[in-house]
Amino acid sequence: MPPNPTELREPVLAWFAEHARDLPWRSADRTPWGVLVSEVMLQQTPVVRVEPAWRAWMARWPAPADLAAASTADVLRAWDRLGYPRRALRLQECARAVVERHGGVVPSSEPELLALPGVGSYTAAAVLAFAYGRRSVVLDTNVRRVLARTVDGVALPAPSQTVGEVRRATRYVPDDHATAARWAAASMELGALVCTARAPRCDACPVQDVCAWFAAGRPADEHAGRRKVQGFTGTDRQVRGRVMALLRDALGPVPAAAVDAVWPDARQLARCVDALVADGLVTRDPAVSDDDPPTYRLPT
């Protein structure tokens, strides 16, 4: 039998009070903009890589207006190796929208947040909870895993989020704003530090005694065959990363020959470069003559 909301929430909240990490976007002086930046950076990127990048980013662009006025090349260089650089472009688009539509202040309503470029349902809910202390249903990978195990008794949630999953999560969110926001952070932290995907530390879990998955003997992942596991070596993502690294480090336009040298498979490289150009991450300046071949640079 799954735990009722009180049985699950109270131990997790007490555990969080003792074990929460001291992260800068949780500090008392955090800003809604800082929270939004952290949520974008943390998508598919671990905290250990995000924290120094976030501190440098916020020191340079502490408000949406600062990022909105920055050059695209500077933004992409500052993003450095966080991965998925399109997130950087979307974050700058978001900053410009905040300036144009909201006077430079990150909005505090879900519809207005969802209307911003690059902001989906999870990010909007996270900003409401972590920036404004509002009740919302924050469902990231960690929270989904905690609820799948404790409530549903399965190893991992389904690959795609379902309507039923959101309804179930909503039942466990406290009614008052402050406790709901803390529950969002606490359940997320439990998933990140204890109820991890590959090596859950059930002996250190504050809700082991009410966890349906533990009571069932920790059964294997029933969705294992549906999950896509992709390595990094040899992928288009690796090629794109090498091209972006070359252009970030360059002082000026990079000749085509230098770009050609970053990867041995010419067809794969050409496909990746074309995609970077189409995504607005790279600018290709055409050849003027045979003696002056094409060059590549970060957008300005």
Short mmCIF file of C-alpha atoms in Angstrom, two decimals:
data_model
loop_
_atom_site.label_atom_id
_atom_site.label_comp_id
_atom_site.label_asym_id
_atom_site.label_seq_id
_atom_site.Cartn_x
_atom_site.Cartn_y
_atom_site.Cartn_z
CA MET A 1 0.00 0.00 0.00
CA PRO A 2 1.49 3.37 -0.99
CA PRO A 3 2.21 5.92 1.73
CA ASN A 4 -0.25 8.70 2.32
CA PRO A 5 0.99 12.26 1.71
CA THR A 6 1.84 12.94 5.35
CA GLU A 7 3.76 9.66 5.76
CA LEU A 8 5.91 10.51 2.77
CA ARG A 9 6.34 14.26 3.14
CA GLU A 10 7.21 14.71 6.80
CA PRO A 11 10.29 12.44 6.87
CA VAL A 12 11.57 13.85 3.59
CA LEU A 13 11.16 17.44 4.78
CA ALA A 14 12.95 16.63 8.06
CA TRP A 15 15.77 14.91 6.14
CA PHE A 16 16.09 17.93 3.83
CA ALA A 17 16.41 20.31 6.78
CA GLU A 18 19.54 18.42 7.79
CA HIS A 19 21.07 17.34 4.48
CA ALA A 20 20.23 20.03 1.89
CA ARG A 21 23.22 21.17 -0.15
CA ASP A 22 24.31 24.79 0.15
CA LEU A 23 23.74 25.86 -3.46
CA PRO A 24 23.93 29.52 -4.51
CA TRP A 25 20.55 29.53 -6.26
CA ARG A 26 19.00 28.47 -2.94
CA SER A 27 20.56 31.25 -0.87
CA ALA A 28 18.47 33.89 0.90
CA ASP A 29 19.63 36.55 -1.57
CA ARG A 30 18.71 34.55 -4.66
CA THR A 31 16.80 36.32 -7.41
CA PRO A 32 14.11 34.93 -9.72
CA TRP A 33 16.52 35.52 -12.62
CA GLY A 34 19.23 33.53 -10.85
CA VAL A 35 16.81 30.67 -10.25
CA LEU A 36 15.72 30.70 -13.90
CA VAL A 37 19.34 30.64 -15.09
CA SER A 38 20.14 27.74 -12.77
CA GLU A 39 17.19 25.71 -14.03
CA VAL A 40 18.22 26.17 -17.66
CA MET A 41 21.84 25.28 -16.91
CA LEU A 42 20.88 22.22 -14.85
CA GLN A 43 18.98 20.60 -17.70
CA GLN A 44 20.99 17.43 -18.48
CA THR A 45 24.06 18.86 -16.72
CA PRO A 46 25.25 17.90 -13.20
CA VAL A 47 25.42 20.41 -10.36
CA VAL A 48 29.20 20.10 -10.01
CA ARG A 49 29.64 21.53 -13.53
CA VAL A 50 26.86 24.07 -13.28
CA GLU A 51 27.77 25.80 -10.02
CA PRO A 52 31.01 27.53 -11.15
CA ALA A 53 29.46 28.41 -14.51
CA TRP A 54 26.38 29.84 -12.79
CA ARG A 55 28.50 32.00 -10.46
CA ALA A 56 30.52 33.40 -13.36
CA TRP A 57 27.36 33.96 -15.44
CA MET A 58 25.54 35.81 -12.68
CA ALA A 59 28.58 37.96 -11.91
CA ARG A 60 28.67 39.00 -15.56
CA TRP A 61 24.92 39.22 -16.29
CA PRO A 62 23.13 39.62 -12.94
CA ALA A 63 19.84 40.71 -14.52
CA PRO A 64 17.90 39.85 -17.69
CA ALA A 65 18.70 43.25 -19.21
CA ASP A 66 22.44 42.53 -18.93
CA LEU A 67 22.17 39.27 -20.86
CA ALA A 68 19.74 40.76 -23.36
CA ALA A 69 22.34 43.37 -24.33
CA ALA A 70 25.25 40.91 -24.62
CA SER A 71 26.67 39.71 -27.93
CA THR A 72 25.76 36.19 -28.99
CA ALA A 73 29.44 35.29 -29.30
CA ASP A 74 30.08 36.32 -25.69
CA VAL A 75 27.09 34.29 -24.52
CA LEU A 76 28.27 31.16 -26.33
CA ARG A 77 31.82 31.58 -25.00
CA ALA A 78 30.51 31.97 -21.46
CA TRP A 79 28.38 28.84 -21.87
CA ASP A 80 31.66 27.06 -22.60
CA ARG A 81 31.34 23.27 -22.09
CA LEU A 82 27.98 23.07 -20.35
CA GLY A 83 26.63 21.23 -23.37
CA TYR A 84 23.61 21.73 -25.60
CA PRO A 85 24.57 25.34 -26.46
CA ARG A 86 21.17 26.04 -27.96
CA ARG A 87 20.11 26.46 -24.33
CA ALA A 88 22.35 29.53 -24.16
CA LEU A 89 20.64 31.09 -27.18
CA ARG A 90 17.21 30.34 -25.77
CA LEU A 91 18.20 31.83 -22.43
CA GLN A 92 19.24 35.04 -24.15
CA GLU A 93 15.97 35.08 -26.10
CA CYS A 94 14.19 34.59 -22.79
CA ALA A 95 16.09 37.52 -21.25
CA ARG A 96 15.09 39.76 -24.13
CA ALA A 97 11.45 38.72 -23.77
CA VAL A 98 11.56 39.45 -20.02
CA VAL A 99 12.91 42.92 -20.75
CA GLU A 100 10.44 43.65 -23.55
CA ARG A 101 7.31 42.19 -21.95
CA HIS A 102 7.90 42.50 -18.21
CA GLY A 103 10.21 45.44 -17.69
CA GLY A 104 13.19 43.22 -16.89
CA VAL A 105 11.47 41.34 -14.04
CA VAL A 106 10.94 37.58 -14.31
CA PRO A 107 7.15 37.07 -14.14
CA SER A 108 5.55 35.23 -11.24
CA SER A 109 2.55 33.67 -12.97
CA GLU A 110 2.60 30.30 -14.75
CA PRO A 111 0.99 31.52 -18.02
CA GLU A 112 3.48 34.38 -18.34
CA LEU A 113 6.42 32.08 -17.58
CA LEU A 114 5.26 29.50 -20.12
CA ALA A 115 5.05 32.22 -22.76
CA LEU A 116 8.79 32.92 -22.44
CA PRO A 117 11.16 31.35 -25.00
CA GLY A 118 12.64 28.08 -23.80
CA VAL A 119 10.45 27.82 -20.69
CA GLY A 120 8.42 24.63 -20.44
CA SER A 121 6.14 23.26 -17.77
CA TYR A 122 8.93 22.01 -15.52
CA THR A 123 10.95 25.24 -15.63
CA ALA A 124 7.86 27.37 -15.02
CA ALA A 125 6.90 25.25 -12.01
CA ALA A 126 10.46 25.36 -10.65
CA VAL A 127 10.65 29.15 -10.88
CA LEU A 128 7.29 29.50 -9.12
CA ALA A 129 8.45 27.21 -6.31
CA PHE A 130 12.11 28.11 -5.88
CA ALA A 131 12.05 31.81 -6.77
CA TYR A 132 8.63 32.88 -5.53
CA GLY A 133 7.82 30.22 -2.92
CA ARG A 134 4.57 29.33 -4.65
CA ARG A 135 2.73 26.01 -4.76
CA SER A 136 3.39 24.17 -8.00
CA VAL A 137 3.95 20.62 -9.23
CA VAL A 138 7.70 20.36 -9.81
CA LEU A 139 8.43 17.11 -11.64
CA ASP A 140 12.02 16.67 -12.73
CA THR A 141 13.75 13.31 -13.23
CA ASN A 142 14.64 13.07 -9.54
CA VAL A 143 11.15 13.76 -8.22
CA ARG A 144 9.60 11.40 -10.77
CA ARG A 145 11.94 8.62 -9.60
CA VAL A 146 11.23 9.20 -5.90
CA LEU A 147 7.47 9.05 -6.45
CA ALA A 148 7.69 6.09 -8.83
CA ARG A 149 9.49 4.08 -6.18
CA THR A 150 7.79 5.17 -2.99
CA VAL A 151 4.24 5.38 -4.32
CA ASP A 152 4.05 3.13 -7.40
CA GLY A 153 6.57 0.51 -6.30
CA VAL A 154 8.52 0.52 -9.58
CA ALA A 155 12.23 0.98 -10.14
CA LEU A 156 11.96 3.93 -12.51
CA PRO A 157 9.15 5.96 -14.05
CA ALA A 158 8.05 5.45 -17.65
CA PRO A 159 10.31 7.07 -20.27
CA SER A 160 7.69 9.74 -21.00
CA GLN A 161 5.77 11.66 -18.37
CA THR A 162 2.06 10.85 -18.27
CA VAL A 163 -1.05 12.74 -17.24
CA GLY A 164 -1.68 10.19 -14.51
CA GLU A 165 1.82 10.77 -13.16
CA VAL A 166 1.18 14.50 -12.86
CA ARG A 167 -2.14 13.88 -11.10
CA ARG A 168 -0.47 11.52 -8.64
CA ALA A 169 2.33 14.02 -7.96
CA THR A 170 -0.24 16.77 -7.38
CA ARG A 171 -1.85 14.76 -4.57
CA TYR A 172 1.45 14.78 -2.67
CA VAL A 173 2.08 18.53 -2.96
CA PRO A 174 1.15 20.35 0.31
CA ASP A 175 -1.65 22.89 0.13
CA ASP A 176 0.20 25.88 1.58
CA HIS A 177 2.73 27.71 -0.59
CA ALA A 178 5.77 27.63 1.70
CA THR A 179 5.60 23.92 2.53
CA ALA A 180 4.82 23.05 -1.10
CA ALA A 181 7.93 24.90 -2.30
CA ARG A 182 10.04 23.17 0.34
CA TRP A 183 8.58 19.79 -0.59
CA ALA A 184 9.57 20.41 -4.22
CA ALA A 185 13.17 21.09 -3.21
CA ALA A 186 13.29 18.25 -0.66
CA SER A 187 11.93 15.53 -2.93
CA MET A 188 14.28 16.65 -5.69
CA GLU A 189 17.25 16.58 -3.32
CA LEU A 190 16.34 13.11 -2.08
CA GLY A 191 16.35 11.83 -5.66
CA ALA A 192 19.67 13.51 -6.41
CA LEU A 193 21.55 12.33 -3.32
CA VAL A 194 19.89 9.14 -2.03
CA CYS A 195 17.22 7.72 -4.34
CA THR A 196 19.55 7.77 -7.34
CA ALA A 197 18.90 5.94 -10.59
CA ARG A 198 21.78 3.45 -10.62
CA ALA A 199 22.82 3.00 -6.99
CA PRO A 200 20.05 4.02 -4.59
CA ARG A 201 21.18 4.29 -0.97
CA CYS A 202 18.11 2.75 0.63
CA ASP A 203 19.92 2.35 3.95
CA ALA A 204 20.17 6.15 4.17
CA CYS A 205 16.64 6.88 2.95
CA PRO A 206 14.27 8.60 5.42
CA VAL A 207 11.23 6.88 3.88
CA GLN A 208 12.54 3.35 3.44
CA ASP A 209 9.88 2.03 5.84
CA VAL A 210 7.02 3.35 3.68
CA CYS A 211 8.58 2.84 0.23
CA ALA A 212 6.51 0.52 -1.94
CA TRP A 213 9.50 -0.38 -4.15
CA PHE A 214 11.68 -1.37 -1.19
CA ALA A 215 8.83 -3.39 0.32
CA ALA A 216 8.44 -5.26 -2.98
CA GLY A 217 12.10 -6.30 -2.92
CA ARG A 218 13.40 -3.57 -5.26
CA PRO A 219 12.16 -5.15 -8.54
CA ALA A 220 14.02 -4.43 -11.79
CA ASP A 221 13.09 -1.65 -14.20
CA GLU A 222 10.08 -2.83 -16.18
CA HIS A 223 10.70 -0.18 -18.84
CA ALA A 224 14.36 -1.04 -19.44
CA GLY A 225 13.75 -2.19 -23.02
CA ARG A 226 12.12 1.12 -23.94
CA ARG A 227 14.92 3.37 -22.74
CA LYS A 228 17.39 4.81 -25.23
CA VAL A 229 20.97 4.75 -24.04
CA GLN A 230 23.38 6.61 -26.28
CA GLY A 231 27.08 6.94 -25.78
CA PHE A 232 28.99 10.10 -26.54
CA THR A 233 32.08 8.97 -28.44
CA GLY A 234 31.66 9.27 -32.19
CA THR A 235 28.25 10.95 -32.02
CA ASP A 236 27.20 14.12 -33.80
CA ARG A 237 27.06 15.74 -30.37
CA GLN A 238 30.78 15.11 -29.91
CA VAL A 239 31.54 16.54 -33.36
CA ARG A 240 29.41 19.63 -32.72
CA GLY A 241 31.17 20.11 -29.40
CA ARG A 242 34.60 20.06 -31.03
CA VAL A 243 33.58 22.62 -33.63
CA MET A 244 32.09 24.89 -30.97
CA ALA A 245 35.21 24.57 -28.80
CA LEU A 246 37.41 25.57 -31.74
CA LEU A 247 35.33 28.67 -32.47
CA ARG A 248 35.00 29.68 -28.81
CA ASP A 249 38.79 29.70 -28.42
CA ALA A 250 39.45 31.58 -31.67
CA LEU A 251 40.21 35.31 -31.65
CA GLY A 252 38.71 35.79 -35.10
CA PRO A 253 37.16 33.90 -38.04
CA VAL A 254 38.42 30.34 -38.43
CA PRO A 255 39.35 29.09 -41.93
CA ALA A 256 37.51 26.09 -43.30
CA ALA A 257 40.70 24.03 -43.27
CA ALA A 258 40.95 24.38 -39.49
CA VAL A 259 37.35 23.28 -39.04
CA ASP A 260 37.93 20.33 -41.38
CA ALA A 261 40.78 19.18 -39.15
CA VAL A 262 38.66 18.67 -36.02
CA TRP A 263 37.06 15.41 -37.23
CA PRO A 264 38.18 12.68 -39.65
CA ASP A 265 34.76 11.82 -41.12
CA ALA A 266 34.17 14.61 -43.64
CA ARG A 267 30.52 13.75 -44.29
CA GLN A 268 29.63 13.64 -40.61
CA LEU A 269 31.54 16.87 -39.98
CA ALA A 270 29.77 18.66 -42.85
CA ARG A 271 26.39 17.51 -41.55
CA CYS A 272 27.19 18.76 -38.06
CA VAL A 273 28.53 22.11 -39.25
CA ASP A 274 25.44 22.63 -41.40
CA ALA A 275 23.26 21.88 -38.36
CA LEU A 276 25.20 24.35 -36.20
CA VAL A 277 24.71 27.04 -38.85
CA ALA A 278 20.99 26.22 -39.10
CA ASP A 279 20.65 26.40 -35.31
CA GLY A 280 22.17 29.88 -35.24
CA LEU A 281 25.19 28.72 -33.23
CA VAL A 282 27.75 29.26 -36.00
CA THR A 283 28.07 31.82 -38.78
CA ARG A 284 29.58 30.73 -42.11
CA ASP A 285 31.08 33.52 -44.19
CA PRO A 286 31.23 32.45 -47.86
CA ALA A 287 34.40 32.29 -49.90
CA VAL A 288 35.33 35.48 -51.71
CA SER A 289 37.71 33.74 -54.12
CA ASP A 290 39.70 30.52 -54.48
CA ASP A 291 42.46 32.15 -52.49
CA ASP A 292 40.02 33.23 -49.77
CA PRO A 293 38.05 30.11 -48.65
CA PRO A 294 35.00 30.12 -46.36
CA THR A 295 35.48 31.00 -42.71
CA TYR A 296 33.47 30.21 -39.60
CA ARG A 297 32.85 32.19 -36.43
CA LEU A 298 30.47 32.56 -33.53
CA PRO A 299 27.46 34.73 -34.35
CA THR A 300 27.70 38.42 -33.59
#
